């Protein structure tokens, strides 16, 4: 029986010897229903049906927008509360020379008004990046803000489909196994990660981007718009207020566009023309026809001083594990990701079951955040719970049951191996998080993961389930090898993937774009000389 936690209490117990082991579980569907109810009470709104359940062709009905969310009074472009951070606190980690370099880069930019706009303040890598980056921009003298676009559940349903299609939904290579790959006989069933796109869905995206533009206030020197959700902001804003063209507009794309569906990319591309620059994680993600004059490559990074990444003592780690019924004396593997088809949680459970044959007592932690802009999360949590079945050593752990950054930190540090079994991946901050904690990573060789993991040096890159099984088992059975790869990984992250490097990259880009803007500005007219 899988142990499912809700609030402060487990919904079901299956641990041997538990005084409450006679309490048999609520069904996975009932668990999902209760989580939906909790999300509504938390103000996240209704959880729409999966976009992938809608038909892909004209055989189905057109998308009908849900007008009740349109007419609801909402605070749009809401400012995100931010912690206070001090750049000097990072000196012991990265050294004085690095911090002095950052301060020198920031000096000519002091007072620059900078705005970041995205879809959500919680759940996922973008929110995590901005939680560290924006306060550090303030620390070095920039007048930086972070605000949220206008949104609602109907928009998140649309933007999830847009995200999936830009990542290659519908391709055979993105198939998700619906049956365990260890099944001894019978045909393995697979389902493509699918999504539809209709004129009505395009209209929803356009209307919320236009609404975001209508509620945009103030003038900034630089505006960074993150990902496809609010990408149409400058397109609609400049039509309403031409003075906004004075700002430098940057589109930051965090996702892998290498196999984007052509018609979907064509739709999005139309709205990218007002941007002065675009930032991608790696060159392979850049579309040849991206309609912006400047392309920058900036890989994401982690904050070593966040609650998720600071050092923890053993007593704290054990308290967290005990609170969630995890045995610290037995081996643990984990994956920290959204419950999402692109993260392949079903395949990960299959890998765990095969490894467990050779590593008795192995425990699997599947740790994920239920983000407000991800309508598929609850559904994929339910599918994962069904695949887990009645195994008491598979733990499904989410923010909706009290898992925060401290708990994620403890789960990663207690794991002998951290996995990232993604089908597509923009970067996967969780890989650098695990490496920073000295844990070796076994991950699929997709997207930005090979930037972080040097196979055989800081972990292993794999392509198949069988490879994932073999490498995970190897590290579990050879602790000395695991420790050596983990130590190598920590230094790789220190050199390449800490938030201080990320901040420096942004400061350099800002300076470069401002210099180019100044050079392009017409020279002031000369007054005639007086005689």
C-alpha positions as a printed Julia matrix, in Angstrom:
531×3 Matrix{Float64}:
   0.0     0.0     0.0
   1.4     3.41   -0.93
   1.6     5.87    1.92
  -0.31    9.02    0.92
  -0.04   12.06    3.14
  -2.68   14.75    3.44
  -2.24   17.65    5.82
  -0.7    16.48    9.06
  -2.06   12.96    8.77
  -1.46    9.97    6.49
  -4.51    8.88    4.58
  -3.36    5.28    4.8
  -0.73    3.26    6.6
   0.94    0.12    5.36
   4.17    0.01    7.36
   4.85   -3.3     9.0
   4.22   -3.21   12.7
   2.36    0.1    12.61
  -0.22    0.39   15.33
  -2.58    1.81   12.72
  -1.78   -0.63    9.9
  -5.37   -1.87    9.97
  -6.49    1.43    8.43
  -6.73    0.59    4.76
  -6.46    3.3     2.16
  -8.82    5.61    0.49
  -8.71    5.06   -3.29
  -6.26    7.08   -5.36
  -9.22    8.78   -7.05
 -10.57    9.83   -3.64
  -7.15   11.18   -2.7
  -7.12   13.28   -5.86
 -10.64   14.54   -5.13
  -9.59   15.64   -1.65
  -6.53   17.37   -3.06
  -8.74   19.2    -5.57
 -10.97   20.35   -2.73
  -7.94   21.54   -0.78
  -6.67   23.51   -3.77
 -10.02   25.24   -4.13
 -10.05   26.17   -0.46
  -6.53   27.5    -0.84
  -7.78   29.88   -3.5
  -6.13   28.2    -6.46
  -9.46   27.78   -8.24
 -10.94   24.77   -9.94
  -8.74   22.13  -11.49
  -9.81   21.77  -15.14
  -9.72   18.5   -17.05
  -6.51   17.39  -18.75
  -5.86   19.17  -22.03
  -4.62   15.84  -23.36
  -8.07   14.34  -22.91
  -9.49   16.72  -25.51
  -9.61   15.55  -29.13
  -6.73   16.45  -31.44
  -8.83   17.03  -34.54
 -12.05   18.66  -35.59
 -13.98   15.68  -34.28
 -14.39   17.44  -30.94
 -16.2    20.55  -29.84
 -14.52   23.95  -29.97
 -12.97   25.35  -26.8
 -15.52   27.42  -24.9
 -13.99   30.0   -22.54
 -15.25   29.98  -18.96
 -16.59   33.5   -18.58
 -17.09   33.31  -14.83
 -13.34   33.7   -14.35
 -13.22   36.65  -16.76
 -15.76   38.65  -14.81
 -14.34   37.91  -11.39
 -12.67   40.87   -9.7
  -8.96   40.1    -9.61
  -5.73   41.87   -8.79
  -3.63   41.57  -11.89
   0.08   42.16  -12.22
   0.17   41.49   -8.52
   3.6    42.2    -6.97
   5.31   39.16   -5.47
   6.6    39.6    -1.89
  10.31   38.92   -1.78
  12.89   38.05    0.89
  15.86   40.3     1.56
  19.19   38.98    0.33
  22.71   40.41    0.59
  25.28   39.74   -2.08
  28.13   39.77    0.47
  26.66   36.69    2.16
  27.86   34.68   -0.85
  31.54   35.59   -0.44
  32.4    32.48    1.64
  30.88   30.27   -1.06
  32.15   31.78   -4.33
  35.04   33.96   -3.13
  35.73   37.68   -2.95
  36.84   37.98   -6.56
  33.48   36.79   -7.9
  31.48   39.13   -5.68
  33.72   42.09   -6.51
  33.22   41.33  -10.21
  29.44   41.39   -9.74
  29.57   44.7    -7.87
  31.68   46.2   -10.65
  29.18   45.01  -13.27
  26.3    46.47  -11.26
  27.87   49.87  -10.56
  26.88   51.54  -13.86
  23.39   50.01  -13.61
  22.48   51.33  -10.17
  18.92   52.64  -10.07
  17.92   50.8   -13.26
  14.21   49.97  -13.14
  13.81   46.26  -13.93
  10.58   44.24  -14.01
  10.15   40.46  -14.25
   6.74   39.14  -15.33
   5.66   35.5   -15.21
   2.63   33.33  -14.5
   3.02   32.09  -10.92
   4.9    32.88   -7.73
   5.15   29.27   -6.59
   5.84   25.85   -8.03
   8.44   25.22  -10.69
  11.87   26.44  -11.64
  10.99   29.93  -12.88
   9.46   30.98   -9.57
  12.42   29.51   -7.74
  14.9    31.4    -9.9
  13.11   34.72   -9.47
  12.84   34.27   -5.7
  16.64   34.49   -5.57
  17.49   36.62   -8.61
  15.23   39.62   -7.98
  16.34   40.19   -4.35
  19.98   39.93   -5.43
  19.37   42.48   -8.19
  18.05   44.77   -5.48
  21.05   44.03   -3.3
  23.47   45.31   -5.95
  21.51   48.52   -6.52
  18.91   47.79   -9.21
  15.3    48.81   -8.65
  13.94   45.34   -9.44
  10.36   44.06   -9.18
   8.5    40.82   -9.89
   4.84   40.81  -10.9
   2.34   38.21  -12.07
   0.34   38.26  -15.28
  -3.44   38.21  -15.34
  -4.55   34.6   -15.13
  -7.14   32.03  -14.11
  -7.67   28.27  -14.36
  -9.03   28.54  -17.91
  -5.81   30.26  -19.01
  -3.61   27.69  -17.27
  -5.45   24.93  -19.13
  -4.64   26.7   -22.4
  -1.03   27.52  -21.54
  -0.37   23.95  -20.39
  -1.46   22.77  -23.83
   0.73   25.47  -25.42
   3.68   24.37  -23.29
   3.18   20.71  -24.2
   2.93   21.44  -27.92
   6.05   23.61  -27.87
   7.9    20.69  -26.23
   6.85   18.17  -28.88
   3.57   16.7   -27.64
   2.18   14.12  -30.04
   5.53   12.77  -31.17
   6.28    9.05  -30.8
   9.4     9.89  -28.78
   7.24   11.46  -26.08
   5.2     8.33  -25.4
   4.52    7.49  -21.75
   4.24    3.81  -20.81
   0.9     2.97  -19.28
   2.05   -0.52  -18.25
   5.21   -1.4   -16.32
   8.16   -2.18  -18.6
   8.84   -5.25  -16.43
   5.53   -6.83  -17.37
   6.47  -10.44  -18.25
   4.05  -10.92  -21.14
   1.49   -9.09  -23.16
   1.71   -5.96  -25.24
   3.01   -2.85  -23.54
   0.5    -0.04  -23.83
   1.78    3.48  -24.39
   0.1     6.86  -24.61
   1.47    9.9   -26.33
   1.7    13.14  -24.4
  -0.93   14.99  -26.38
  -2.61   18.36  -26.44
  -4.96   20.13  -28.79
  -4.92   23.71  -30.02
  -7.95   25.5   -31.43
  -8.83   29.08  -32.4
 -10.82   29.34  -29.2
  -7.79   28.41  -27.1
  -5.69   30.93  -29.01
  -8.36   33.5   -28.19
  -8.15   32.77  -24.48
  -4.38   33.27  -24.55
  -4.74   36.52  -26.5
  -7.42   37.91  -24.21
  -5.44   37.28  -21.02
  -2.3    38.76  -22.53
  -4.32   41.8   -23.61
  -5.8    42.05  -20.11
  -2.29   41.9   -18.65
  -1.3    44.76  -20.95
  -4.34   46.81  -19.92
  -3.42   46.44  -16.25
   0.29   47.15  -16.77
   1.33   50.26  -14.84
   4.47   52.35  -14.75
   7.53   52.6   -16.95
  10.66   50.5   -16.69
  14.09   50.52  -18.24
  14.11   46.75  -18.79
  11.23   44.24  -18.72
  11.88   40.47  -18.73
   8.86   38.33  -19.67
   9.21   34.67  -18.77
   7.98   31.79  -20.95
   4.98   31.53  -23.32
   2.22   32.36  -20.83
   2.66   36.19  -20.86
   4.78   36.38  -24.03
   2.24   38.62  -25.82
   2.52   41.42  -23.23
   4.67   43.91  -25.24
   2.71   43.2   -28.43
  -0.54   44.32  -26.82
   1.0    46.94  -24.54
   2.75   48.9   -27.28
  -0.51   49.12  -29.25
  -2.16   50.7   -26.21
   0.77   52.82  -25.0
   3.51   53.48  -27.61
   5.7    55.09  -24.94
   6.41   51.59  -23.58
   8.68   51.04  -26.58
  11.27   53.06  -24.68
  11.92   50.04  -22.44
  14.22   47.18  -23.41
  12.04   44.08  -23.69
  13.51   40.6   -23.15
  11.74   37.26  -23.6
  13.17   34.55  -21.35
  12.31   31.09  -22.72
  12.93   28.35  -20.14
  11.63   25.41  -22.18
  13.03   23.12  -24.87
  11.76   24.27  -28.29
  13.76   21.81  -30.39
  10.68   19.79  -31.44
   8.0    22.48  -31.22
   4.99   21.88  -33.45
   5.47   24.25  -36.4
   2.01   25.82  -36.36
   2.22   26.48  -32.62
   5.65   28.07  -32.91
   4.34   30.19  -35.81
   1.48   31.4   -33.61
   3.77   32.34  -30.73
   6.43   33.82  -33.0
   4.01   36.53  -34.18
   3.93   37.98  -30.68
   7.71   37.99  -30.18
   8.48   40.7   -32.74
   8.46   43.62  -30.23
  11.25   42.09  -28.13
  14.78   43.48  -28.21
  16.35   40.22  -27.03
  15.59   36.64  -26.06
  17.32   34.43  -23.51
  17.57   30.67  -23.97
  19.22   28.03  -21.8
  21.31   26.59  -24.63
  21.94   27.11  -28.34
  19.98   24.02  -29.31
  16.76   25.61  -28.06
  17.03   28.66  -30.32
  14.73   28.55  -33.34
  16.41   29.82  -36.49
  13.56   32.23  -37.18
  13.3    33.72  -33.68
  12.33   37.32  -34.56
  14.52   39.24  -32.12
  17.8    41.04  -32.85
  19.78   39.73  -29.86
  20.02   36.15  -28.57
  21.64   35.41  -25.2
  22.44   32.01  -23.69
  22.08   31.91  -19.91
  21.78   28.59  -18.07
  19.73   28.64  -14.84
  21.33   28.27  -11.43
  20.51   27.48   -7.81
  20.71   29.6    -4.68
  23.1    27.88   -2.22
  21.71   29.96    0.66
  18.05   29.12    0.1
  16.27   26.88    2.59
  16.27   24.16   -0.04
  20.06   24.14   -0.39
  21.68   25.16    2.93
  23.45   22.52    4.98
  21.27   20.52    7.38
  22.38   18.55   10.42
  21.51   14.87   10.74
  19.01   15.49   13.51
  16.96   17.82   11.3
  17.05   15.36    8.39
  15.9    12.5    10.62
  13.06   14.58   12.09
  11.76   15.31    8.6
  12.01   11.68    7.5
  10.29   10.41   10.63
   7.46   12.91   10.19
   6.64   11.39    6.81
   7.14    7.75    7.77
  10.43    7.31    5.9
  13.03    4.97    7.43
  16.45    6.71    7.54
  18.23    3.39    8.16
  17.23    1.94    4.76
  18.42    3.13    1.33
  16.48    5.94   -0.34
  16.27    7.17   -3.92
  14.22   10.18   -4.94
  13.05   12.41   -7.76
  11.97   15.99   -7.13
   9.71   17.23   -9.93
   6.15   18.22  -10.7
   3.71   15.38  -11.19
   3.8    15.73  -14.94
   4.04   13.34  -17.91
   7.29   14.97  -19.04
   8.94   13.84  -15.78
   7.86   10.21  -16.33
   6.91    9.32  -12.74
   5.3     6.09  -13.96
   8.53    4.92  -15.57
  10.46    5.88  -12.46
   8.32    3.56  -10.34
   9.1     0.74  -12.77
  12.82    1.44  -12.43
  12.55    1.44   -8.63
  10.83   -1.96   -8.63
  13.56   -3.49  -10.76
  16.37   -2.01   -8.64
  14.69   -3.15   -5.44
  15.2    -6.79   -6.48
  18.92   -6.28   -5.86
  18.67   -3.66   -3.09
  16.25   -4.99   -0.44
  14.47   -2.36    1.63
  14.87    0.37   -1.0
  12.51    3.35   -0.61
  11.37    5.71   -3.38
  10.41    9.34   -2.73
   8.47   11.14   -5.44
   8.44   14.78   -4.38
   6.49   17.35   -6.36
   4.88   20.77   -6.14
   1.3    21.36   -7.22
   1.69   24.7    -9.02
  -1.31   26.96   -9.55
  -0.62   27.21  -13.3
  -0.44   23.43  -13.87
  -3.9    21.87  -14.36
  -2.41   18.42  -15.01
  -0.78   18.07  -11.6
  -3.67   16.47   -9.73
  -4.41   14.06  -12.58
  -0.8    12.89  -12.81
  -0.6    12.57   -9.04
  -3.55   10.19   -9.26
  -1.97    8.19  -12.11
   1.26    7.94  -10.13
  -0.6     6.75   -7.04
  -2.31    4.06   -9.08
   1.02    2.86  -10.47
   2.47    2.79   -6.93
  -0.35    0.53   -5.79
   0.03   -0.91   -2.29
   3.77   -0.49   -1.89
   4.46    1.1     1.53
   7.95    2.16    0.43
   6.79    4.47   -2.34
   6.12    7.9    -0.82
   4.24   10.59   -2.76
   5.05   13.93   -1.16
   3.73   17.36   -2.2
   3.51   20.95   -1.04
  -0.19   20.37   -0.38
   0.65   18.11    2.56
   3.31   20.24    4.2
   6.36   19.58    2.02
   8.35   22.79    1.65
  11.91   23.7     0.81
  13.31   22.38    4.1
  11.68   19.0     3.53
  12.93   18.79   -0.07
  16.42   19.57    1.2
  16.19   16.74    3.73
  14.81   14.27    1.15
  17.63   15.0    -1.3
  20.35   14.81    1.36
  19.03   11.5     2.7
  18.97    9.91   -0.77
  21.84    7.73   -1.88
  20.99    8.47   -5.5
  18.82   11.23   -6.98
  17.07   10.53  -10.29
  15.69   12.77  -13.0
  13.89   10.58  -15.5
  12.57   13.32  -17.77
  11.34   12.89  -21.33
  11.86   16.59  -22.08
  13.58   19.07  -19.8
  14.38   22.75  -20.1
  17.14   22.57  -17.48
  16.05   20.71  -14.3
  17.23   22.8   -11.37
  16.7    19.76   -9.16
  19.76   18.15  -10.76
  22.06   20.96   -9.63
  20.32   20.97   -6.23
  21.17   17.29   -5.73
  24.75   17.68   -6.98
  25.28   20.65   -4.66
  24.36   18.36   -1.77
  26.98   15.83   -2.88
  24.45   13.32   -4.2
  25.17   11.54   -7.5
  22.5    11.92  -10.17
  21.21    9.37  -12.66
  19.26   11.22  -15.33
  18.08   10.97  -18.89
  20.29   12.73  -21.41
  17.71   15.31  -22.47
  17.54   19.09  -22.58
  19.74   20.96  -20.16
  20.59   17.96  -18.0
  23.86   17.12  -19.86
  25.05   20.67  -19.09
  25.0    19.69  -15.4
  25.84   15.99  -15.32
  29.13   14.79  -16.78
  28.48   11.07  -17.19
  30.94    9.03  -15.15
  32.2    12.14  -13.34
  29.25   13.57  -11.38
  26.63   10.91  -12.12
  25.34    9.03  -15.13
  23.35   10.02  -18.2
  21.03    7.29  -19.47
  18.76    6.75  -22.45
  16.68    3.69  -21.52
  14.96    2.25  -18.48
  17.44   -0.62  -18.47
  20.36    1.84  -18.33
  18.66    3.74  -15.52
  18.21    0.5   -13.55
  21.84   -0.56  -14.05
  23.38    2.79  -13.09
  21.13    3.33  -10.08
  21.88   -0.16   -8.8
  25.62    0.36   -9.36
  25.67    3.51   -7.22
  23.53    1.99   -4.48
  25.85   -1.03   -4.21
  29.06    1.05   -4.33
  28.8     3.88   -1.76
  32.43    4.94   -2.32
  31.73    5.52   -6.02
  28.53    7.39   -5.2
  30.38    9.67   -2.75
  33.14   10.38   -5.27
  30.72   11.3    -8.05
  28.68   13.4    -5.64
  31.75   15.36   -4.52
  32.68   16.0    -8.15
  29.16   17.2    -8.83
  29.24   19.71   -5.99
  32.34   21.37   -7.4
  30.86   21.42  -10.9
  27.84   23.29   -9.54
  30.04   25.68   -7.55
  31.9    26.63  -10.73
  28.97   26.83  -13.12
  25.48   26.77  -11.62
  25.21   29.06   -8.6
  22.95   32.12   -8.52
  25.92   34.51   -8.44
  26.93   33.44  -11.96
  23.32   33.79  -13.07
  23.16   37.34  -11.69
  26.43   38.28  -13.4
  25.13   36.97  -16.74
  22.03   39.15  -16.47
  24.06   42.24  -15.53
  26.33   41.71  -18.53
  23.32   41.35  -20.83
  21.71   44.51  -19.45
  24.89   46.49  -20.07
  25.25   45.12  -23.58
  21.65   45.91  -24.52
  21.81   49.43  -23.08
  25.02   50.1   -24.99
  23.41   48.88  -28.21
  20.31   51.01  -27.59
  22.44   54.09  -27.0
  24.48   53.46  -30.14
  21.31   53.11  -32.22
  19.74   56.31  -30.91
  19.88   59.21  -33.36
  22.4    61.89  -32.52
  20.87   65.13  -31.23
  20.47   67.84  -33.85
  23.22   70.43  -33.82
  22.2    74.07  -33.41
  23.44   76.42  -36.11
  26.52   78.35  -35.11
  25.94   81.98  -34.27
  28.02   84.54  -36.08
